[in-house]
Structure formats: structure tokens, C-alpha cells
XYZ file of C-alpha atoms in Angstrom:
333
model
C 73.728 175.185 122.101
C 74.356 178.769 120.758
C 77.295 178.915 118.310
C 79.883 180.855 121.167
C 79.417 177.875 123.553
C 80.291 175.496 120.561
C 83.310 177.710 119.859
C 84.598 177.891 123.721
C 84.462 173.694 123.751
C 86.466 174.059 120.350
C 88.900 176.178 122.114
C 89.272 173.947 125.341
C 89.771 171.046 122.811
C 92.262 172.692 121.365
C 94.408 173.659 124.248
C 94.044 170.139 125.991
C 95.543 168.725 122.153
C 98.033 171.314 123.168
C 99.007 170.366 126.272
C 98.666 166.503 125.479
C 101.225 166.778 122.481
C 103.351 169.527 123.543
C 103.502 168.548 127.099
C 105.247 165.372 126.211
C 107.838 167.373 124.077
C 108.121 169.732 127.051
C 108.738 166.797 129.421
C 111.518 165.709 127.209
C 113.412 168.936 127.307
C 113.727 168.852 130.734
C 114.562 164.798 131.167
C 118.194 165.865 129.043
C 118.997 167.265 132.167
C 117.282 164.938 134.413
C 117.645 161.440 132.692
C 120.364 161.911 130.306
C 123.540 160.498 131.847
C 125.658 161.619 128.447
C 125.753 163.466 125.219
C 124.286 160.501 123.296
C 121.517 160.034 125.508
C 120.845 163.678 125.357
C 120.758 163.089 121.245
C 118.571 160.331 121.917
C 115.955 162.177 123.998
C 115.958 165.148 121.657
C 115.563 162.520 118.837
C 112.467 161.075 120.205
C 110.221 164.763 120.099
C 112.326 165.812 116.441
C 110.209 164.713 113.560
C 106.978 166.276 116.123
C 107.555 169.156 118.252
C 107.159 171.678 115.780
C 103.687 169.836 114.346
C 102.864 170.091 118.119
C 102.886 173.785 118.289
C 100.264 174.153 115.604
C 97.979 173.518 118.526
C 99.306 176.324 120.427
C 98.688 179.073 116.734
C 95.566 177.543 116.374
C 94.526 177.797 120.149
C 95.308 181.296 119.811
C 93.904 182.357 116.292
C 90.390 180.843 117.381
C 90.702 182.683 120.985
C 91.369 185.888 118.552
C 88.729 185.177 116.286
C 86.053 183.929 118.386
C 85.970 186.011 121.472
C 88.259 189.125 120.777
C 87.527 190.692 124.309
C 89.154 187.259 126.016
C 91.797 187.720 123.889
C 92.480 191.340 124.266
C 92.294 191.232 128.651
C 94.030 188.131 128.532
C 97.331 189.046 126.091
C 97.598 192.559 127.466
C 97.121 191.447 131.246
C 99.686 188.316 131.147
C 101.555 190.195 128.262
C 104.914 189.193 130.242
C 104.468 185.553 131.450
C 103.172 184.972 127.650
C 105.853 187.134 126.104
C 108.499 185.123 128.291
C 106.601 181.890 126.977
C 107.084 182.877 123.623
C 110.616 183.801 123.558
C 110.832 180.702 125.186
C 109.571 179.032 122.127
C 111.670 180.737 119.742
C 114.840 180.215 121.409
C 113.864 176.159 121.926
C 112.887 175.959 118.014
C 116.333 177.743 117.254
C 118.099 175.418 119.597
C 116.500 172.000 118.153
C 117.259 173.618 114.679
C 121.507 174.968 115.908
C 122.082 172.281 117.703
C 124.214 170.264 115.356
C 125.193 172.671 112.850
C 128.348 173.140 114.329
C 130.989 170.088 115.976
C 132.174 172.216 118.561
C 130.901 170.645 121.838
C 130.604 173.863 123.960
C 128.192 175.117 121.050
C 126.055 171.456 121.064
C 126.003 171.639 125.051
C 124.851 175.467 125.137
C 122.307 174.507 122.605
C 121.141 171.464 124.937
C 120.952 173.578 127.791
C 118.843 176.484 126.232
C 116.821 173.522 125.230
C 116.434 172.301 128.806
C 115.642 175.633 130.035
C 113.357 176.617 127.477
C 111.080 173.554 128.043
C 111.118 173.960 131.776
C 110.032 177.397 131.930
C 106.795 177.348 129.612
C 105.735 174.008 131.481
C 105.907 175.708 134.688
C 104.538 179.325 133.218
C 101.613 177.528 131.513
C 100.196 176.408 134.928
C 100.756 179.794 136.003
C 98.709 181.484 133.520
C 95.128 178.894 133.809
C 95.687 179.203 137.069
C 95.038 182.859 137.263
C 92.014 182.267 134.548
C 90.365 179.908 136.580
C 90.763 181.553 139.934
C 90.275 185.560 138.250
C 92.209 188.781 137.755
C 91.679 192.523 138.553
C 89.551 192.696 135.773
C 87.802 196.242 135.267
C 84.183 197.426 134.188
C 85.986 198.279 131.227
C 86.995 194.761 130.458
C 90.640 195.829 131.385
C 93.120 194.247 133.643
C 94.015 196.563 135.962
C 96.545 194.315 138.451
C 100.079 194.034 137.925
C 102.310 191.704 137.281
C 102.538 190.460 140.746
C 99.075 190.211 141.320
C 99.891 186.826 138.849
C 101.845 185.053 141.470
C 99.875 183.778 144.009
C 100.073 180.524 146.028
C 97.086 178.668 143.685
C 98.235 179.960 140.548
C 101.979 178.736 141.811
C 100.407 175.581 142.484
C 98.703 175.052 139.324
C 102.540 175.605 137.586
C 104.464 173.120 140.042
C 101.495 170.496 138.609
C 101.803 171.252 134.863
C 105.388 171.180 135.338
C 105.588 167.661 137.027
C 102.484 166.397 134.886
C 103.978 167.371 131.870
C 108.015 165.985 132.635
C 105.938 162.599 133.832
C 104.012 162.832 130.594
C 107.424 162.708 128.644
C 109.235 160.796 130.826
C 106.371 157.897 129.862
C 106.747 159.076 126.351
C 110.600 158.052 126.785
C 109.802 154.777 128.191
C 107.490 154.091 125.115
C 110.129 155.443 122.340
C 113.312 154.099 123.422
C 115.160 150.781 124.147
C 118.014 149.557 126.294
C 119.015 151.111 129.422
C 117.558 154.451 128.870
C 114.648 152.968 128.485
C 114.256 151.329 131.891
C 115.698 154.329 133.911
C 113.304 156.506 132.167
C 110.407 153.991 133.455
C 112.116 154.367 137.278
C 112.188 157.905 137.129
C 107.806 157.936 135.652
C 107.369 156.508 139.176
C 109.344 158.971 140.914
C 107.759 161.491 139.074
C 103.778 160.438 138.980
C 103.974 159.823 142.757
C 104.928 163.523 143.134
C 102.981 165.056 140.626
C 99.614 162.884 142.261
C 100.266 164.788 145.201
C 100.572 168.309 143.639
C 97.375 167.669 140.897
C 95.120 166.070 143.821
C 95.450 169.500 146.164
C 95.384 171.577 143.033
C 92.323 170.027 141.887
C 90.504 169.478 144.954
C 90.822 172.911 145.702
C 89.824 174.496 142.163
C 86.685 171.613 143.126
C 86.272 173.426 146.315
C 86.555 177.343 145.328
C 84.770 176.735 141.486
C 83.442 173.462 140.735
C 80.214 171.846 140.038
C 79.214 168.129 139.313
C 80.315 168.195 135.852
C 83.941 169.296 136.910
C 83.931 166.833 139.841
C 83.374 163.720 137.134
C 86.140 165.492 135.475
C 88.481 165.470 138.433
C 87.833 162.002 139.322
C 88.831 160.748 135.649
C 91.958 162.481 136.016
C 92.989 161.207 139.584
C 91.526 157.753 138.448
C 93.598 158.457 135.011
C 96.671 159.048 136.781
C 96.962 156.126 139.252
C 96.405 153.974 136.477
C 99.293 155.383 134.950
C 101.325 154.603 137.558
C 99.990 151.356 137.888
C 100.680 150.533 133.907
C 104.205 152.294 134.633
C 105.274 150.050 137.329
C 103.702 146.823 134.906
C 105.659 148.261 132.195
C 102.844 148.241 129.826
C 104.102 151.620 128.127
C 101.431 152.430 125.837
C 98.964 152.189 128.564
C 100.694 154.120 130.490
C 101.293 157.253 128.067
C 97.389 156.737 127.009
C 96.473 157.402 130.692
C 99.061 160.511 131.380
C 97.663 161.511 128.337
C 93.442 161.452 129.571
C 95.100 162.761 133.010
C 96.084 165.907 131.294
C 92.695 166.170 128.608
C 90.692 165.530 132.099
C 92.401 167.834 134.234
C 91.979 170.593 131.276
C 88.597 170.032 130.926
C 87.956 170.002 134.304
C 89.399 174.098 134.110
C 87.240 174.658 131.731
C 84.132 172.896 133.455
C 84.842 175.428 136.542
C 85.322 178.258 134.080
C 81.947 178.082 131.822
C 79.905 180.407 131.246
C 83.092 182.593 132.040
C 86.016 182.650 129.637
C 88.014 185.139 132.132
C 86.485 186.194 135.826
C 86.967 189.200 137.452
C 87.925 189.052 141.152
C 86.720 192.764 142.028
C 83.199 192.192 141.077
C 81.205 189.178 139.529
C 79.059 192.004 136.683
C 82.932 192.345 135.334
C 82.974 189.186 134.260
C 84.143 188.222 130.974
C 81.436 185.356 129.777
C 80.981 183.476 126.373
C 78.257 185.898 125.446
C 80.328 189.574 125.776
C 83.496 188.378 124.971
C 82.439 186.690 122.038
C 82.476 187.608 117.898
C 79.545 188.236 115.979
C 76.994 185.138 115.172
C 77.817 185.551 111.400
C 81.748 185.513 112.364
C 81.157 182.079 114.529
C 79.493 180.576 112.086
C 82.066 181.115 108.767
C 84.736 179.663 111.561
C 82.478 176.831 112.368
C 82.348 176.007 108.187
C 86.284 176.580 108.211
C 87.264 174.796 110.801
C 84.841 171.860 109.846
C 86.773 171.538 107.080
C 90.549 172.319 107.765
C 90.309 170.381 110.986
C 90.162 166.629 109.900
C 93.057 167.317 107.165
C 95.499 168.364 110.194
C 94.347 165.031 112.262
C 95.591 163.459 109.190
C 98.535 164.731 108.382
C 99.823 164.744 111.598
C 98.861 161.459 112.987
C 100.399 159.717 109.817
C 103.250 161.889 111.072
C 103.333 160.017 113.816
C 102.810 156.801 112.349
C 105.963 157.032 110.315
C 108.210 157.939 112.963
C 106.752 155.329 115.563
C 109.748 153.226 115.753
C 111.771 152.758 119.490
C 115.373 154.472 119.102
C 118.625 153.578 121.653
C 121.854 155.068 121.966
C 122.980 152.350 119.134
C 120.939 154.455 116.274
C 122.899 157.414 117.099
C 125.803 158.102 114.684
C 129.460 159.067 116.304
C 130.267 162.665 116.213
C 132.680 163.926 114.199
């Protein structure tokens, strides 16, 4: 295996850690509109994803230094073409990190509830965007001779690529309404289980026409295994849902979404980006890639940096594992 194939598995690992840790946290920002009934259970919800969120994101830098550093000309097509959906995705991500950060620096309960609201908003958005923007990889853009994208921003909205945002959005609210379920007690806790089975049943509909037509249009044997283990993935968390066996349950929403991902992927290789206007314009893992000697110094760096952040954050993790109910949070002043 040549050193750019190595590095475009690296990279779909690294968005499917994405998407598995901050998918949760994005779930959760939307259930303190959806699941919340008060202000407490809003502090609750927002307490579950605090000590992690911003350790999630690292994915998300990381994800996009090694698409940088490894195959500049994906990088390049990809930022300039989407340059809006991403820029909206990243203002997105500011605002939410200022909002987690604002939220109770003041007592003032318009400022708290403005604050929970850009926080609701600025979870949804990137959930849904997210879908929008693989969906458009997978399927391909206007891309040039040039190795330009030459479409517009319209050209980004289209019924599959729509699709593919209505399933990361449901997959990922499910994914943190499960996380919920496993982080909280009392009556929050059940409703939050209720409202998983609401949600998977929806979102099984949604990721089984999404991926059964990305099978259809781009797949291969490899990315039909891939589909099966996330359909398989995400009736069995359904079924652990309904059991409520918890940790089950976010283990399988979890492989749902590292299946489904690699299933993208599966359909995309040996393209990192196709073009729809002719198949030569294709950007592949070969001549969108960095240098051999560049591949390989990453391949040493990230050897070495990559175990230390499995570390540090899963003791993360491990120190804030503990269930949390409206009885842990503290009157306001």
C-alpha cells in the first residue's frame, strides 16, 4: 500500500472519530430544545457534553491539517468550492464555543436563554450542513481540468446531498439522545430513552435510502459489507434502546456512524473528490496528494503524537464518566 492510500484511511479515520465524538455533542445541542422541558434540564444536557466538546473538535483541526498536508489539491477544490457551507459551519462553531463558554457568566435569564438558543441552533446547523457537504464529495462537483470547482453554490443543494444532511442530522441527535440516556438519571433519563426510539426509527428510514442509493450509484462489495454493518448496527441500537441496556446502545449508534463513514469513503477510493463533467477530472489519491518524502515525515509524526491524544482524552473521559440529574445542578442565583 503506497504511503497516499495509508494517509487517505488516516483521514477517513479521523473524520469518522469526528463524527462519532462530535456527533453526540451535536445531538445534545439540539435535544435542549427537543428534550429539555426547563432551564435545569437544559443545564443538565449542556453539562453532560462540557468537560468534552471542545476535546471533540480536535478531530475536526486534525481532520483538516492532514487533508492540508497530505493532499493539498483536495484541500484547495474542496475549501474554495464549499467555501460557504464550511464558512457557515465554522462560524457555527465559534459562536457554539462562545455560547458554552457566556452562558453563565451573567444571572440575567434573557442572556442564559439567548445563549441556550445560539447553542441549539449552532449544533443543528453543522449536523445538518455536514451531510450536505460528503454528500456532494461522494456523489461529485463541477470540478474543472484545472482541478477547480467551477459550480456555484446551488449546484450544492441537490436532493442526495439534502438527503445525506436530513441523515447526519437525525443520526447524530439519536447518537446524543443515547448519549443522554447513558449520562443522566431520573426522569430525564427515561424520556431521553423514549425519544432514541422516536428518533432511530426515523433516522433508519432516512440512512437505509441514503445508503442504498450511494450502494446503487457508487458502491462496490467492500462498501456493501460496510452498509450492512451500519443498518445491522443501527437496529441493534434500537433494539438495546428499547432493553434499556444504554451502553450497548451508544456503542452501536456509535459503529452505525464509523460504518456509514467508511462506507463514503469505500465508494469514494481511489477518488478523494470526483468530478461530475468528466471522469479524467477526477481528483484521486495519486494527483491530489503531497510529495512521498512529505507523507512519510507525517506518517513518523503522527505515529507518534497520535497515541498521546487517545490518552489524554479517553482518561478525559474516564474522569467525567459519572450519570448527572437535575439534583447535581446548583440553584441559580
Amino acid at each position: 500500500m503506497e504511503l497516499h492510500d495509508v494517509w487517505f484511511v488516516l483521514i477517513a479515520v479521523l473524520w469518522t472519530g469526528y463524527f462519532f465524538l462530535e456527533g453526540f455533542d451535536f445531538g445534545v445541542g439540539v435535544l435542549t430544545k427537543l428534550l429539555a422541558r426547563n432551564r435545569t434540564e437544559k443545564r443538565v444536557l449542556i453539562n453532560t457534553i462540557g468537560p468534552v466538546w471542545d476535546g471533540n473538535e480536535v478531530w475536526l483541526l486534525t481532520a483538516g491539517g492532514a487533508t492540508f498536508a497530505a493532499f493539498p489539491e483536495w484541500y484547495a477544490t474542496l475549501f474554495s468550492g464549499f467555501y460557504l457551507p464550511l464558512l457557515i459551519i465554522l462560524v457555527c462553531l465559534i459562536v457554539r464555543g462562545v455560547a458554552f463558554e457566556y452562558r453563565a457568566k451573567r444571572p440575567e435569564e434573557k442572556w442564559q436563554r439567548n445563549w441556550e438558543e445560539a447553542i441549539f441552533w449552532t449544533s443543528l446547523i453543522p449536523a445538518f450542513l455536514w451531510g450536505v457537504a460528503f454528500g456532494n464529495i461522494v456523489r461529485g462537483v463541477k470540478i474543472d481540468a484545472h482541478k477547480e470547482y467551477v459550480g456555484t453554490f446551488w449546484d450544492l443543494l441537490n436532493v442526495y446531498s439534502i438527503l445525506g444532511g436530513l441523515v447526519t442530522l437525525f443520526l447524530f441527535t439519536f447518537h446524543g439522545s443515547v448519549f443522554t440516556s447513558l449520562k443522566t438519571v431520573g426522569e430525564i433519563r427515561e424520556r431521553s430513552r423514549a425519544l432514541a426510539l422516536k428518533l432511530g426509527l426515523v433516522t433508519a428510514v432516512l440512512a437505509l435510502v441514503f445508503l442504498i442509493w450511494t450502494q446503487v450509484s457508487r458502491g462496490d462489495t467492500k462498501s456493501l459489507v460496510a452498509m450492512v454493518i451500519a443498518v445491522v448496527a443501527l437496529l441493534g441500537a434500537l433494539a438495546a434502546v428499547k432493553a434499556g441496556r444504554e451502553g450497548w446502545s451508544f456503542a452501536l449508534s456509535g459503529i452505525t456512524i464509523a460504518a456509514a463513514v467508511a462506507m463514503l469513503f469505500l465508494t469514494l477510493f481511489p477518488n478523494v473528490m470526483p468530478s461530475s463533467l468528466h471522469d479524467e477530472w477526477n481528483l484521486t489519491v495519486s494527483n491530489a496528494s503531497s510529495s512521498p518524502y512529505t507523507l512519510k515525515i507525517m506518517t513518523w509524526c503522527a505515529g507518534i503524537a497520535t497515541p498521546v491524544v487517545l490518552l489524554y482524552q479517553g482518561w478525559t473521559y474516564w474522569v467525567f464518566r459519572k450519570r448527572i440529574g437535575t439534583q447535581h445542578i446548583a440553584d441559580a442565583h
